[in-house]
Amino acid sequence: MRVQVAIVGGGPAGHLLGQLLYKAGIDAIVIEQRSQAYVLGRIRAGVLEQGTTDLLDEVDVGARMHREGLVHGGFALGFGGAHHRIDLNKLTGGKNVMVYGQTEVTHDLMDARAAAGLATAYEAENVSLHDFDGPNPKVRYVQHGVAHEVECDFIAGCDGFHGVSRASVPAAALKTYERVYPFGWLGVLSDTPPVSEELVYANHARGFALCSMRSHTRSRYYVQCSLEDKVENWSDNAFWDELRSRLAPELAESLVTGPSIEKSIAPLRSFVAEPMRFGRLFLAGDAAHIVPPTGAKGLNLAASDVRYLARALAEFYAGSEAGINHYSDTCLRRVWKAVRFSWWFTSLMHKFPDAGGFGQKIQEAELDYLIHSQAASTSLAENYVGLPL
Ligand code: FAD
Ligand code: DHB
């Protein structure tokens, strides 16, 4: 088989890139190691920046998001027994975020891809990348016992943090930057009404908590947990008690609990690999960088990477190599700003084992400053809604 672009990984980055390339008249195959059901079973991001929703509209997959997604013009910071609203809309001159799950985004992209009859190989095993340092790269994989080879002009490595794409680059050609945080997030999804109409990020002496949602009847909650914690050891009741203990009293009292329909623990990490291009291989999304989830930047960064990549490839086929030559630098400028914001918001909101009384006082002072200073809350708001592309 021959295509212009072989996309390795069928998560949100790979599927969005596929749709952007299709609209640009560039043919591509998406090669995904898991089944469609498995990809859709992973509960992850929930907050989309306007730049991301604009991109979904651009590729004509925004209709259900506009019907079912929730537009939020603010969120709350919880600390000191109360919560304080950050008015995103007012502070950013009219910008909002969209609460719509990553699962739904990926679902909509998969449906659009299937409706257009575009090539997707699910359950692709032993995916390997070849010859991307020359003009004729190849991707090989085995599907249901049959070996396949895809010849292409370019490979897009959209296969997440543990994928094969970044691992195929010679180690000496990569510089990596990493911070691993000494805690994780325990997340619960439940068919219960959200405790608050807007998201609440809470800093508490027992640790961070986040109240989010997927709809008016489905909630998503997280509590900071130990890296040694096991999901099996957290009963639903233990989770609800812990969450309640970290919320301001009036929120805690109105929390509606119910059986969890998903429960998982995610470690927190900041990671960047530079550069994001090697010959004819481009890395995009979590394959190139990871941010801790505080501030909801991961999926949005994946979306901005593939936007730059799709434009660069369209320029290439129109006769200019400028876009592909600048791809890595253009992405990384935006990536590092999101890495900084996610690191800062994580540092502000979590309990760190070695922070001591001094660290806690500094957090309290910064939170107090944030809610009372227009300059500080504007900085938080403009990063949260997403810096310009
Ligand atoms: P992935 O979603 O990891 O997709 C990569 C795909 O490649 C997968 O389907 C995988 O199966 C496939 N693959 C892997 N290896 C191979 C291989 N060898 N061959 C072929 N295919 C392969 N981000 C936000 O923006 N907002 C949020 O609110 C938010 N909340 C989060 C909450 C949690 C608990 C977590 C864990 C993450 C959150 N994120 C959030 C981050 C976000 O989920 C990721 O940044 C996003 O999934 C990145 O998309 P991706 O397509 O680059 O990678
Ligand atoms: C969600 C996740 C986040 O990391 C975040 O900052 C906001 C919301 C969520 O899963 O809903």
Coordinates of C-alpha atoms and ligand atoms in Angstrom, one line a residue:
M1 CA 0.0 0.0 0.0
R2 CA 1.2 3.5 -0.7
V3 CA -0.1 6.8 0.9
Q4 CA 1.2 10.3 1.3
V5 CA 1.2 10.2 5.1
A6 CA 1.2 7.2 7.5
I7 CA -0.2 8.2 10.9
V8 CA 0.9 5.9 13.7
G9 CA -1.6 6.0 16.6
G10 CA -5.4 6.5 16.5
G11 CA -5.9 8.6 19.6
P12 CA -7.2 12.1 19.4
A13 CA -4.0 13.5 17.7
G14 CA -3.9 10.8 15.0
H15 CA -7.6 11.0 14.2
L16 CA -7.6 14.8 14.1
L17 CA -4.6 14.8 11.9
G18 CA -6.3 12.3 9.6
Q19 CA -9.3 14.6 9.3
L20 CA -7.2 17.7 8.7
L21 CA -5.2 15.9 6.0
Y22 CA -8.4 14.6 4.4
K23 CA -9.8 18.1 4.2
A24 CA -6.5 19.2 2.6
G25 CA -6.7 16.5 -0.1
I26 CA -3.8 14.5 1.4
D27 CA -4.3 10.7 1.7
A28 CA -3.3 9.0 4.9
I29 CA -3.8 5.8 6.8
V30 CA -4.2 5.6 10.6
I31 CA -2.5 2.6 12.1
E32 CA -3.6 1.9 15.7
Q33 CA -2.4 -1.0 17.9
R34 CA -5.6 -1.3 19.9
S35 CA -9.2 -2.0 19.0
Q36 CA -11.6 1.0 18.5
A37 CA -13.5 0.0 21.7
Y38 CA -10.3 0.0 23.7
V39 CA -9.3 3.5 22.5
L40 CA -12.8 4.8 23.4
G41 CA -12.8 3.1 26.8
R42 CA -9.9 5.3 28.1
I43 CA -11.4 8.2 30.2
R44 CA -9.1 11.2 30.0
A45 CA -9.4 14.8 29.1
G46 CA -12.5 16.9 29.7
V47 CA -11.7 20.5 28.8
L48 CA -11.2 21.9 25.3
E49 CA -9.8 25.3 24.5
Q50 CA -11.5 27.4 21.9
G51 CA -8.6 26.8 19.5
T52 CA -9.4 23.0 19.7
T53 CA -13.1 23.5 19.2
D54 CA -12.4 25.8 16.2
L55 CA -10.3 23.0 14.7
L56 CA -13.0 20.4 15.2
D57 CA -15.4 22.8 13.5
E58 CA -12.9 23.3 10.7
V59 CA -13.0 19.6 9.9
D60 CA -16.8 19.4 10.3
V61 CA -16.9 17.2 13.4
G62 CA -18.1 19.9 15.9
A63 CA -21.9 19.4 15.6
R64 CA -22.4 17.0 18.5
M65 CA -19.9 18.9 20.6
H66 CA -22.0 22.1 20.2
R67 CA -25.2 20.2 21.0
E68 CA -24.0 18.2 24.0
G69 CA -20.9 20.0 25.3
L70 CA -21.0 22.5 28.1
V71 CA -19.6 26.0 27.6
H72 CA -17.9 27.3 30.7
G73 CA -17.1 30.9 31.3
G74 CA -15.3 30.3 34.6
F75 CA -14.1 27.9 37.2
A76 CA -13.5 28.0 41.0
L77 CA -10.4 27.8 43.1
G78 CA -11.1 26.1 46.4
F79 CA -8.9 26.8 49.5
G80 CA -9.2 28.0 53.1
G81 CA -12.7 26.6 53.4
A82 CA -14.2 28.6 50.6
H83 CA -14.2 28.8 46.8
H84 CA -13.4 31.7 44.6
R85 CA -14.5 32.1 41.0
I86 CA -12.1 32.9 38.2
D87 CA -14.2 34.6 35.5
L88 CA -12.5 33.3 32.4
N89 CA -14.8 35.1 30.1
K90 CA -14.4 38.6 31.6
L91 CA -10.7 38.3 32.2
T92 CA -9.9 37.2 28.6
G93 CA -12.2 39.5 26.7
G94 CA -14.9 36.9 26.0
K95 CA -13.2 33.5 25.8
N96 CA -14.7 30.3 27.2
V97 CA -13.8 26.7 27.4
M98 CA -15.8 23.7 26.3
V99 CA -16.4 20.7 28.7
Y100 CA -16.7 17.7 26.3
G101 CA -14.9 14.5 27.0
Q102 CA -11.9 13.2 25.0
T103 CA -13.8 10.0 24.4
E104 CA -16.5 11.9 22.7
V105 CA -14.0 13.9 20.6
T106 CA -12.3 10.7 19.5
H107 CA -15.7 9.1 18.8
D108 CA -16.8 11.9 16.6
L109 CA -13.5 11.9 14.7
M110 CA -13.7 8.1 14.2
D111 CA -17.2 8.3 12.9
A112 CA -16.3 11.1 10.4
R113 CA -13.3 9.0 9.2
A114 CA -15.5 5.9 8.8
A115 CA -18.2 7.9 7.0
A116 CA -15.6 9.2 4.5
G117 CA -14.4 5.7 3.9
L118 CA -10.8 6.5 5.0
A119 CA -8.2 3.8 5.7
T120 CA -7.7 2.8 9.4
A121 CA -6.0 -0.3 10.6
Y122 CA -7.0 -1.2 14.2
E123 CA -5.3 -4.0 16.2
A124 CA -2.1 -3.5 14.3
E125 CA 0.7 -5.4 16.1
N126 CA 4.5 -5.1 15.9
V127 CA 4.3 -1.6 14.3
S128 CA 7.7 -0.6 13.1
L129 CA 9.0 2.6 11.4
H130 CA 11.7 2.4 8.6
D131 CA 13.8 4.7 6.4
F132 CA 12.4 8.0 7.7
D133 CA 15.9 9.5 7.3
G134 CA 15.4 9.3 3.5
P135 CA 12.7 10.1 0.9
N136 CA 10.8 6.8 1.1
P137 CA 9.8 5.9 4.7
K138 CA 7.8 2.8 5.4
V139 CA 5.6 1.5 8.3
R140 CA 5.2 -2.2 8.8
Y141 CA 2.7 -4.0 11.0
V142 CA 0.9 -7.3 11.4
Q143 CA -2.9 -7.3 11.5
H144 CA -4.8 -10.5 12.3
G145 CA -1.8 -12.5 11.4
V146 CA -1.1 -10.8 8.0
A147 CA 2.0 -8.7 7.5
H148 CA 1.5 -5.2 5.9
E149 CA 3.9 -2.6 4.6
V150 CA 2.8 1.0 4.0
E151 CA 5.1 3.1 1.8
C152 CA 4.7 6.9 2.3
D153 CA 6.2 10.3 2.0
F154 CA 6.0 11.1 5.7
I155 CA 5.3 9.4 9.0
A156 CA 3.3 11.2 11.7
G157 CA 4.1 9.7 15.1
C158 CA 0.9 10.2 17.1
D159 CA 1.2 7.1 19.3
G160 CA 1.3 8.6 22.7
F161 CA 4.0 8.6 25.4
H162 CA 4.6 4.8 25.3
G163 CA 4.5 4.5 21.5
V164 CA 7.0 3.2 19.0
S165 CA 7.7 6.5 17.1
R166 CA 9.8 8.4 19.6
A167 CA 11.5 5.1 20.5
S168 CA 12.5 4.6 16.9
V169 CA 14.6 7.8 16.9
P170 CA 18.3 7.3 17.7
A171 CA 18.8 8.3 21.3
A172 CA 21.7 10.7 20.4
A173 CA 19.3 12.7 18.2
L174 CA 17.0 13.4 21.1
K175 CA 17.2 15.7 24.0
T176 CA 14.6 15.1 26.7
Y177 CA 13.5 17.1 29.7
E178 CA 11.5 15.5 32.5
R179 CA 9.9 16.1 35.9
V180 CA 8.1 13.3 37.7
Y181 CA 5.8 14.4 40.5
P182 CA 5.6 12.5 43.8
F183 CA 1.9 11.8 43.6
G184 CA -0.9 10.7 41.2
W185 CA -4.5 11.4 40.5
L186 CA -7.2 8.9 41.4
G187 CA -10.2 9.6 39.1
V188 CA -13.8 8.5 39.4
L189 CA -16.5 8.8 36.8
S190 CA -20.1 8.5 38.1
D191 CA -23.6 9.0 36.8
T192 CA -24.4 11.6 39.4
P193 CA -25.1 15.4 38.9
P194 CA -22.0 17.5 39.2
V195 CA -21.5 19.1 42.6
S196 CA -21.1 22.5 41.0
E197 CA -22.1 24.0 37.7
E198 CA -18.4 24.9 37.0
L199 CA -15.2 23.1 37.7
V200 CA -13.6 23.4 41.1
Y201 CA -9.8 23.0 41.6
A202 CA -9.2 22.6 45.4
N203 CA -6.0 23.0 47.4
H204 CA -6.5 21.3 50.8
A205 CA -4.1 20.1 53.6
R206 CA -5.1 16.5 52.7
G207 CA -4.2 17.1 49.0
F208 CA -5.6 18.4 45.7
A209 CA -9.1 17.6 44.5
L210 CA -10.8 18.4 41.2
C211 CA -14.6 18.4 40.6
S212 CA -15.3 18.1 36.8
M213 CA -18.1 16.7 34.7
R214 CA -19.0 15.2 31.4
S215 CA -22.7 16.4 31.4
H216 CA -25.4 17.6 33.7
T217 CA -25.8 14.0 34.9
R218 CA -22.3 12.6 34.7
S219 CA -19.5 13.8 37.0
R220 CA -15.7 13.3 36.9
Y221 CA -13.8 13.8 40.1
Y222 CA -10.1 13.4 41.0
V223 CA -8.2 13.4 44.3
Q224 CA -4.4 13.6 44.6
C225 CA -3.2 10.2 45.8
S226 CA 0.0 8.4 46.7
L227 CA 2.0 6.7 43.9
E228 CA 1.8 3.5 46.0
D229 CA -2.0 3.6 46.0
K230 CA -3.8 0.8 44.1
V231 CA -7.3 1.4 42.6
E232 CA -8.5 -1.9 44.1
N233 CA -7.8 -0.5 47.6
W234 CA -10.1 2.5 47.1
S235 CA -13.7 1.6 47.6
D236 CA -16.3 4.0 46.2
N237 CA -17.2 5.1 49.8
A238 CA -13.5 5.8 50.7
F239 CA -13.2 7.9 47.5
W240 CA -16.4 10.0 48.3
D241 CA -15.3 10.5 51.9
E242 CA -11.9 11.7 50.8
L243 CA -13.3 14.0 48.1
R244 CA -15.8 15.5 50.6
S245 CA -13.1 16.1 53.2
R246 CA -11.2 18.3 50.6
L247 CA -14.1 20.5 49.6
A248 CA -15.5 23.7 51.2
P249 CA -18.4 22.7 53.6
E250 CA -21.3 24.0 51.4
L251 CA -19.9 22.0 48.4
A252 CA -19.2 18.9 50.5
E253 CA -22.7 18.9 51.9
S254 CA -24.3 19.1 48.4
L255 CA -22.1 16.3 46.9
V256 CA -24.3 13.6 45.4
T257 CA -22.5 10.2 45.4
G258 CA -23.2 7.0 43.6
P259 CA -21.5 3.9 42.2
S260 CA -18.4 4.6 40.2
I261 CA -18.5 3.6 36.5
E262 CA -14.7 4.0 36.0
K263 CA -11.9 4.4 38.5
S264 CA -8.2 4.8 37.6
I265 CA -4.9 6.2 38.9
A266 CA -2.8 8.4 36.6
P267 CA 0.8 9.3 37.5
L268 CA 1.8 13.0 36.9
R269 CA 4.8 13.9 34.7
S270 CA 6.2 16.8 32.7
F271 CA 8.2 15.6 29.7
V272 CA 9.4 17.1 26.5
A273 CA 11.5 15.5 23.7
E274 CA 13.3 17.8 21.3
P275 CA 13.3 18.2 18.3
M276 CA 9.9 17.0 17.1
R277 CA 11.0 16.2 13.6
F278 CA 13.6 13.7 12.3
G279 CA 13.9 13.6 8.6
R280 CA 10.5 12.5 7.4
L281 CA 9.1 11.5 10.9
F282 CA 7.1 14.1 12.8
L283 CA 6.1 13.6 16.5
A284 CA 2.8 15.1 17.7
G285 CA 0.9 15.1 20.9
D286 CA 1.8 12.9 23.9
A287 CA 4.4 11.1 21.7
A288 CA 6.5 14.2 22.0
H289 CA 5.5 15.8 25.3
I290 CA 3.5 15.1 28.5
V291 CA 2.1 17.6 30.9
P292 CA 0.5 16.9 34.3
P293 CA -3.3 17.1 33.9
T294 CA -3.8 20.2 36.2
G295 CA -4.9 22.9 33.8
A296 CA -6.1 20.5 31.1
K297 CA -3.5 21.1 28.5
G298 CA -2.5 17.7 27.1
L299 CA -5.2 17.1 24.5
N300 CA -5.2 20.8 23.5
L301 CA -1.5 20.7 22.8
A302 CA -2.0 17.5 20.8
A303 CA -4.6 19.4 18.7
S304 CA -2.3 22.4 18.2
D305 CA 0.6 20.2 17.1
V306 CA -1.5 18.4 14.4
R307 CA -2.9 21.7 13.2
Y308 CA 0.7 23.0 12.6
L309 CA 1.6 19.6 11.0
A310 CA -1.4 19.5 8.7
R311 CA -0.6 23.0 7.5
A312 CA 3.1 22.3 7.0
L313 CA 2.3 19.2 4.9
A314 CA -0.3 21.0 2.8
E315 CA 2.4 23.7 2.1
F316 CA 4.9 20.9 1.2
Y317 CA 2.5 19.5 -1.4
A318 CA 1.9 23.0 -2.7
G319 CA 5.7 23.4 -3.2
S320 CA 7.2 24.9 -0.1
E321 CA 9.3 23.1 2.6
A322 CA 9.2 26.1 5.0
G323 CA 6.4 24.7 7.1
I324 CA 7.9 21.3 7.7
N325 CA 11.3 22.9 8.4
H326 CA 9.8 25.1 11.1
Y327 CA 7.4 22.5 12.5
S328 CA 9.5 21.5 15.5
D329 CA 10.4 25.1 16.6
T330 CA 6.8 26.4 16.0
C331 CA 5.3 23.6 18.2
L332 CA 7.9 23.7 20.9
R333 CA 7.4 27.4 21.6
R334 CA 3.7 26.7 22.4
V335 CA 4.5 23.4 24.1
W336 CA 6.9 24.9 26.6
K337 CA 4.4 27.6 27.6
A338 CA 1.8 24.9 28.3
V339 CA 4.5 22.9 30.2
R340 CA 5.3 25.9 32.3
F341 CA 1.6 26.6 33.0
S342 CA 0.8 23.0 33.9
W343 CA 3.9 22.7 36.2
W344 CA 3.0 26.0 37.9
F345 CA -0.7 25.1 38.4
T346 CA 0.3 21.6 39.7
S347 CA 2.9 23.2 42.1
L348 CA 0.3 25.6 43.4
M349 CA -2.5 23.2 44.0
H350 CA -0.9 19.9 45.3
K351 CA 0.5 18.9 48.6
F352 CA 4.2 18.1 48.2
P353 CA 5.7 15.7 50.7
D354 CA 8.8 17.9 51.3
A355 CA 7.0 21.3 51.2
G356 CA 6.7 21.7 55.0
G357 CA 5.0 24.7 56.7
F358 CA 6.9 27.2 54.6
G359 CA 5.7 25.6 51.3
Q360 CA 2.2 25.6 52.5
K361 CA 2.3 29.3 53.5
I362 CA 3.7 30.2 50.1
Q363 CA 0.8 28.4 48.4
E364 CA -1.7 30.2 50.6
A365 CA -0.1 33.5 49.8
E366 CA -0.1 32.9 46.1
L367 CA -3.7 31.7 46.1
D368 CA -4.8 34.8 48.0
Y369 CA -2.8 37.0 45.5
L370 CA -4.3 35.2 42.6
I371 CA -7.9 35.9 43.5
H372 CA -7.3 39.5 44.6
S373 CA -5.0 40.7 41.8
Q374 CA -6.5 41.4 38.4
A375 CA -3.0 40.9 36.8
A376 CA -2.5 37.5 38.5
S377 CA -6.0 36.2 37.7
T378 CA -5.7 37.4 34.1
S379 CA -2.5 35.5 33.7
L380 CA -4.2 32.3 35.0
A381 CA -7.3 32.9 32.8
E382 CA -5.4 33.5 29.6
N383 CA -3.3 30.4 30.0
Y384 CA -6.3 28.3 31.0
V385 CA -8.4 29.3 27.9
G386 CA -5.3 28.6 25.8
L387 CA -2.5 30.9 24.5
P388 CA -2.9 32.0 20.8
L389 CA -1.9 29.5 18.1
Ligands
FAD1 P1 -3.0 9.1 23.1 O1 -4.3 9.6 23.5 O2 -2.1 8.4 24.1 O3 -3.1 8.2 21.8 C1 -2.1 7.5 21.3 C2 -2.6 6.3 20.5 O4 -1.6 5.6 19.9 C3 -3.4 5.3 21.4 O5 -4.6 5.0 20.9 C4 -2.5 4.1 21.5 O6 -3.2 2.9 21.6 C5 -1.8 4.2 20.1 N1 -0.5 3.5 20.1 C6 0.5 3.4 21.1 N2 1.5 2.7 20.7 C7 1.3 2.4 19.4 C8 2.0 1.7 18.4 N3 3.2 1.1 18.7 N4 1.5 1.5 17.2 C9 0.3 2.1 16.9 N5 -0.5 2.7 17.8 C10 0.0 2.9 19.0 N6 -5.7 16.8 28.4 C11 -6.4 17.9 28.2 O7 -6.2 18.7 27.2 N7 -7.5 18.2 29.0 C12 -7.8 17.5 30.1 O8 -8.8 17.8 30.8 C13 -7.0 16.3 30.4 N8 -7.2 15.5 31.4 C14 -6.5 14.4 31.6 C15 -6.9 13.6 32.7 C16 -6.2 12.4 32.8 C17 -6.5 11.5 34.0 C18 -5.1 12.0 31.9 C19 -4.4 10.7 32.1 C20 -4.8 12.8 30.8 C21 -5.5 14.0 30.7 N9 -5.2 14.8 29.6 C22 -5.9 16.0 29.4 C23 -4.2 14.5 28.6 C24 -4.7 13.9 27.3 O9 -5.6 12.8 27.7 C25 -3.6 13.5 26.4 O10 -2.7 14.6 26.3 C26 -4.1 13.0 25.0 O11 -4.7 11.8 25.1 C27 -3.0 13.0 24.0 O12 -3.5 12.5 22.8 P2 -2.6 11.7 21.8 O13 -3.4 11.3 20.6 O14 -1.3 12.4 21.6 O15 -2.1 10.4 22.6
DHB2 C1 -10.6 17.2 33.6 C2 -9.2 16.9 33.7 C3 -8.3 17.9 33.9 O1 -7.0 17.6 34.0 C4 -8.7 19.2 34.2 O2 -7.7 20.1 34.4 C5 -10.0 19.5 34.1 C6 -10.9 18.5 33.8 C7 -11.6 16.2 33.3 O3 -11.2 15.0 33.1 O4 -12.8 16.5 33.3

